[in-house]
Tab-separated table of C-alpha atoms in Angstrom:
chain	number	residue	atom	x	y	z
F	1	MET	CA	0.000	0.000	0.000
F	2	LYS	CA	1.190	3.517	-0.806
F	3	GLU	CA	2.600	5.468	2.107
F	4	VAL	CA	0.523	8.260	3.640
F	5	GLN	CA	1.513	11.608	2.127
F	6	ILE	CA	2.125	13.817	5.143
F	7	GLU	CA	4.754	16.287	6.365
F	8	PRO	CA	7.976	14.381	7.305
F	9	SER	CA	8.168	15.229	11.026
F	10	TRP	CA	4.572	14.041	11.458
F	11	LYS	CA	5.271	10.927	9.393
F	12	GLU	CA	8.037	10.049	11.827
F	13	VAL	CA	5.928	10.356	14.996
F	14	LEU	CA	2.798	8.779	13.451
F	15	ASN	CA	4.430	5.939	11.532
F	16	ASP	CA	3.342	3.294	14.067
F	17	GLU	CA	-0.227	4.594	13.903
F	18	PHE	CA	-0.284	4.319	10.104
F	19	GLN	CA	0.638	0.610	10.384
F	20	LYS	CA	-2.270	-0.287	12.664
F	21	PRO	CA	-5.154	-2.367	11.251
F	22	TYR	CA	-7.794	0.278	12.007
F	23	PHE	CA	-5.889	2.845	9.927
F	24	THR	CA	-5.513	0.474	6.971
F	25	LYS	CA	-9.263	-0.142	7.128
F	26	LEU	CA	-9.979	3.595	7.445
F	27	ARG	CA	-7.828	4.412	4.400
F	28	GLU	CA	-9.664	1.893	2.247
F	29	TRP	CA	-13.029	3.153	3.453
F	30	VAL	CA	-12.108	6.805	2.767
F	31	LYS	CA	-10.747	5.955	-0.708
F	32	ASN	CA	-14.035	4.267	-1.570
F	33	GLU	CA	-15.985	7.282	-0.319
F	34	TYR	CA	-13.993	9.618	-2.573
F	35	ARG	CA	-14.687	7.311	-5.509
F	36	SER	CA	-18.412	6.967	-4.879
F	37	ALA	CA	-19.523	10.352	-3.449
F	38	VAL	CA	-18.557	14.026	-3.227
F	39	VAL	CA	-16.265	14.278	-0.205
F	40	TYR	CA	-14.582	17.293	1.411
F	41	PRO	CA	-11.885	18.494	1.681
F	42	PRO	CA	-10.206	17.628	-1.646
F	43	ALA	CA	-8.184	14.440	-1.030
F	44	LYS	CA	-4.816	16.181	-1.322
F	45	LEU	CA	-5.813	18.551	1.513
F	46	ILE	CA	-6.901	15.944	4.098
F	47	PHE	CA	-3.664	16.418	6.070
F	48	SER	CA	-3.277	20.197	5.553
F	49	ALA	CA	-3.244	20.865	9.307
F	50	PHE	CA	-0.177	18.612	9.579
F	51	ASP	CA	1.512	19.830	6.397
F	52	LEU	CA	1.299	23.518	7.338
F	53	CYS	CA	2.314	23.023	10.969
F	54	PRO	CA	5.185	20.535	11.418
F	55	PHE	CA	5.260	18.538	14.662
F	56	ASP	CA	8.337	20.351	15.968
F	57	GLU	CA	6.693	23.744	15.502
F	58	VAL	CA	3.340	23.134	17.220
F	59	LYS	CA	2.730	25.664	20.025
F	60	VAL	CA	-1.079	25.846	20.171
F	61	VAL	CA	-3.706	23.175	19.453
F	62	ILE	CA	-7.281	24.075	18.469
F	63	LEU	CA	-9.733	21.187	18.143
F	64	GLY	CA	-12.734	21.111	15.836
F	65	GLN	CA	-15.158	18.292	15.207
F	66	ASP	CA	-15.949	17.899	11.496
F	67	PRO	CA	-14.878	19.575	8.240
F	68	TYR	CA	-17.399	21.989	6.698
F	69	HIS	CA	-19.691	20.083	4.344
F	70	GLY	CA	-20.565	22.850	1.849
F	71	PRO	CA	-18.887	23.257	-1.555
F	72	GLY	CA	-15.505	25.009	-1.509
F	73	GLN	CA	-15.346	25.491	2.255
F	74	ALA	CA	-13.197	22.772	3.855
F	75	HIS	CA	-9.475	22.721	3.149
F	76	GLY	CA	-8.071	20.654	5.993
F	77	LEU	CA	-7.866	23.193	8.854
F	78	CYS	CA	-10.562	23.327	11.525
F	79	PHE	CA	-12.795	26.442	11.458
F	80	SER	CA	-10.958	27.712	8.336
F	81	VAL	CA	-12.378	28.353	4.854
F	82	LYS	CA	-10.610	29.072	1.601
F	83	GLU	CA	-10.048	32.629	0.418
F	84	GLY	CA	-13.201	34.203	-1.022
F	85	VAL	CA	-15.612	31.887	0.853
F	86	PRO	CA	-18.060	33.663	3.222
F	87	PHE	CA	-17.216	33.171	6.899
F	88	PRO	CA	-19.297	30.433	8.574
F	89	PRO	CA	-20.951	31.575	11.838
F	90	SER	CA	-18.381	29.959	14.184
F	91	LEU	CA	-15.516	31.603	12.323
F	92	GLN	CA	-17.295	34.967	12.492
F	93	ASN	CA	-17.400	34.600	16.280
F	94	ILE	CA	-13.727	33.562	16.453
F	95	PHE	CA	-12.750	36.719	14.552
F	96	LYS	CA	-15.108	38.799	16.729
F	97	GLU	CA	-13.389	37.508	19.885
F	98	ILE	CA	-9.910	38.144	18.429
F	99	LYS	CA	-11.015	41.711	17.593
F	100	ASP	CA	-12.470	42.330	21.065
F	101	ASP	CA	-9.617	40.592	22.904
F	102	LEU	CA	-6.637	41.980	20.972
F	103	ASN	CA	-8.116	44.986	19.162
F	104	LYS	CA	-7.231	43.504	15.777
F	105	PRO	CA	-9.268	44.148	12.633
F	106	ILE	CA	-11.359	41.281	11.263
F	107	PRO	CA	-9.433	39.716	8.323
F	108	LYS	CA	-10.718	39.871	4.753
F	109	SER	CA	-10.114	36.119	4.311
F	110	GLY	CA	-11.296	33.190	6.415
F	111	ASP	CA	-8.214	31.152	5.488
F	112	LEU	CA	-6.431	30.379	8.768
F	113	SER	CA	-3.251	29.083	7.110
F	114	TYR	CA	-1.499	32.173	8.513
F	115	LEU	CA	-2.066	30.732	12.004
F	116	ALA	CA	-0.978	27.213	11.063
F	117	LYS	CA	2.308	28.627	9.777
F	118	GLN	CA	2.926	30.195	13.209
F	119	GLY	CA	2.502	26.926	15.098
F	120	VAL	CA	-1.271	26.779	15.614
F	121	PHE	CA	-2.328	23.186	14.901
F	122	LEU	CA	-5.930	23.313	13.617
F	123	LEU	CA	-7.141	19.735	14.005
F	124	ASN	CA	-10.588	18.334	13.296
F	125	ALA	CA	-11.490	15.088	15.079
F	126	THR	CA	-12.829	13.735	11.771
F	127	LEU	CA	-10.775	14.684	8.726
F	128	THR	CA	-13.305	14.047	5.925
F	129	VAL	CA	-17.055	14.457	5.331
F	130	GLU	CA	-19.575	13.784	2.572
F	131	LYS	CA	-21.105	16.824	0.866
F	132	ASP	CA	-24.154	18.206	2.727
F	133	LYS	CA	-24.016	15.396	5.311
F	134	ALA	CA	-22.600	16.696	8.588
F	135	GLY	CA	-20.975	13.977	10.670
F	136	SER	CA	-21.185	11.421	7.855
F	137	HIS	CA	-17.608	10.191	8.334
F	138	GLN	CA	-17.690	9.932	12.110
F	139	ASN	CA	-17.062	6.580	13.826
F	140	GLN	CA	-15.065	5.103	10.942
F	141	GLY	CA	-11.650	5.408	12.586
F	142	TRP	CA	-10.719	9.066	12.205
F	143	GLU	CA	-11.369	9.756	15.897
F	144	ILE	CA	-9.032	6.903	16.929
F	145	PHE	CA	-6.350	8.488	14.761
F	146	THR	CA	-6.844	12.082	15.930
F	147	ASP	CA	-7.028	10.994	19.592
F	148	ALA	CA	-3.648	9.314	19.038
F	149	VAL	CA	-2.340	12.565	17.514
F	150	ILE	CA	-3.455	14.559	20.582
F	151	LYS	CA	-1.896	11.998	22.945
F	152	ILE	CA	1.412	11.987	21.060
F	153	LEU	CA	1.542	15.795	21.107
F	154	ALA	CA	0.664	15.929	24.798
F	155	GLU	CA	3.199	13.260	25.765
F	156	LYS	CA	6.153	14.190	23.542
F	157	LYS	CA	5.945	17.971	23.917
F	158	THR	CA	5.744	20.357	26.867
F	159	ASN	CA	4.123	23.751	27.380
F	160	LEU	CA	1.572	23.546	24.592
F	161	VAL	CA	-1.647	25.559	24.754
F	162	PHE	CA	-4.804	23.510	24.121
F	163	LEU	CA	-7.913	25.539	23.275
F	164	LEU	CA	-10.922	23.314	23.963
F	165	TRP	CA	-14.161	24.943	22.822
F	166	GLY	CA	-17.435	23.162	23.534
F	167	SER	CA	-18.213	19.846	25.206
F	168	PHE	CA	-16.899	17.689	22.346
F	169	ALA	CA	-13.423	19.261	22.457
F	170	GLN	CA	-13.385	19.335	26.264
F	171	LYS	CA	-13.736	15.543	26.420
F	172	LYS	CA	-10.246	15.397	24.859
F	173	GLU	CA	-8.779	16.875	28.055
F	174	LEU	CA	-8.533	13.279	29.313
F	175	LEU	CA	-5.784	12.707	26.715
F	176	ILE	CA	-3.646	15.568	28.067
F	177	PRO	CA	-1.407	14.978	31.121
F	178	PRO	CA	-2.199	17.596	33.791
F	179	ASN	CA	0.381	20.230	34.795
F	180	LYS	CA	2.376	19.818	31.596
F	181	HIS	CA	0.399	22.100	29.282
F	182	LEU	CA	-1.978	25.060	29.469
F	183	VAL	CA	-5.568	23.956	28.811
F	184	LEU	CA	-8.113	26.736	28.191
F	185	LYS	CA	-11.795	25.762	28.004
F	186	SER	CA	-14.944	27.638	27.078
F	187	ALA	CA	-18.233	27.323	25.206
F	188	HIS	CA	-18.076	26.647	21.457
F	189	PRO	CA	-17.949	29.624	19.046
F	190	SER	CA	-21.143	28.426	17.319
F	191	PRO	CA	-23.974	31.012	17.493
F	192	LEU	CA	-25.915	28.465	19.579
F	193	SER	CA	-23.409	28.722	22.422
F	194	ALA	CA	-20.976	31.602	21.799
F	195	TYR	CA	-22.849	33.926	24.185
F	196	ARG	CA	-22.571	31.340	26.964
F	197	GLY	CA	-18.853	31.909	27.438
F	198	PHE	CA	-16.943	31.849	24.157
F	199	LEU	CA	-17.292	35.571	23.525
F	200	GLY	CA	-15.238	37.240	26.215
F	201	ASN	CA	-13.088	34.172	26.988
F	202	ARG	CA	-9.901	36.102	26.062
F	203	HIS	CA	-8.237	32.862	25.013
F	204	PHE	CA	-6.117	34.606	22.399
F	205	SER	CA	-4.455	37.074	24.753
F	206	LYS	CA	-4.142	34.377	27.453
F	207	THR	CA	-2.386	32.117	24.943
F	208	ASN	CA	0.086	34.870	24.066
F	209	GLU	CA	0.734	35.742	27.709
F	210	TYR	CA	1.560	32.104	28.408
F	211	LEU	CA	3.797	31.724	25.337
F	212	ASN	CA	5.675	34.889	26.298
F	213	SER	CA	6.041	33.645	29.887
F	214	ILE	CA	7.907	30.527	28.663
F	215	GLY	CA	10.040	32.466	26.193
F	216	LYS	CA	8.149	31.558	23.030
F	217	GLN	CA	7.075	33.907	20.261
F	218	SER	CA	3.427	34.952	20.636
F	219	ILE	CA	0.890	34.301	17.860
F	220	ASP	CA	-0.125	37.126	15.539
F	221	TRP	CA	-3.832	36.272	15.621
């Protein structure tokens, strides 16, 4: 079987995971889905979060649940959309909080690659989805893989910042050893919950304060 195409430092730390039976099964299942249905993101972008943010450069981890399932939106980074695509509601609230927290203007583009390139790892729990069918690729093996990714990051690195928004992301706290990383939790940025604690959480300035306190470059949000 062809090797997984992924950034080299990630390939090194995830190589054992790629050899496991569940991952072989998942790959075959995903390949069949791409052949038989419209699936997002485009296949070559499935591992964009990894490719744009090498393992050695990860400073901040943001966890999403599923890729966007509308045409032209998903490109492999959680909460992010490609240039020219209207901002989904959760992303609007993320930019609103950055503006209120750090007094930064709202960007023209919803493409968060600029964050990935600074060490913000934008990971969805499920890395693919069928068009117009939210959650359609859940429980096929992606979550086993992304849980392993979170565990490897949490165990092999120190002083990361984990931003856990909403109950789904907060369940992943169990994978993170206490007292080794900064874990910031709040409501999800979705309009259904943003006013219950996401807006006003000041996670972006808190992240930068922590990074500065350990001698790391802050993120230009």
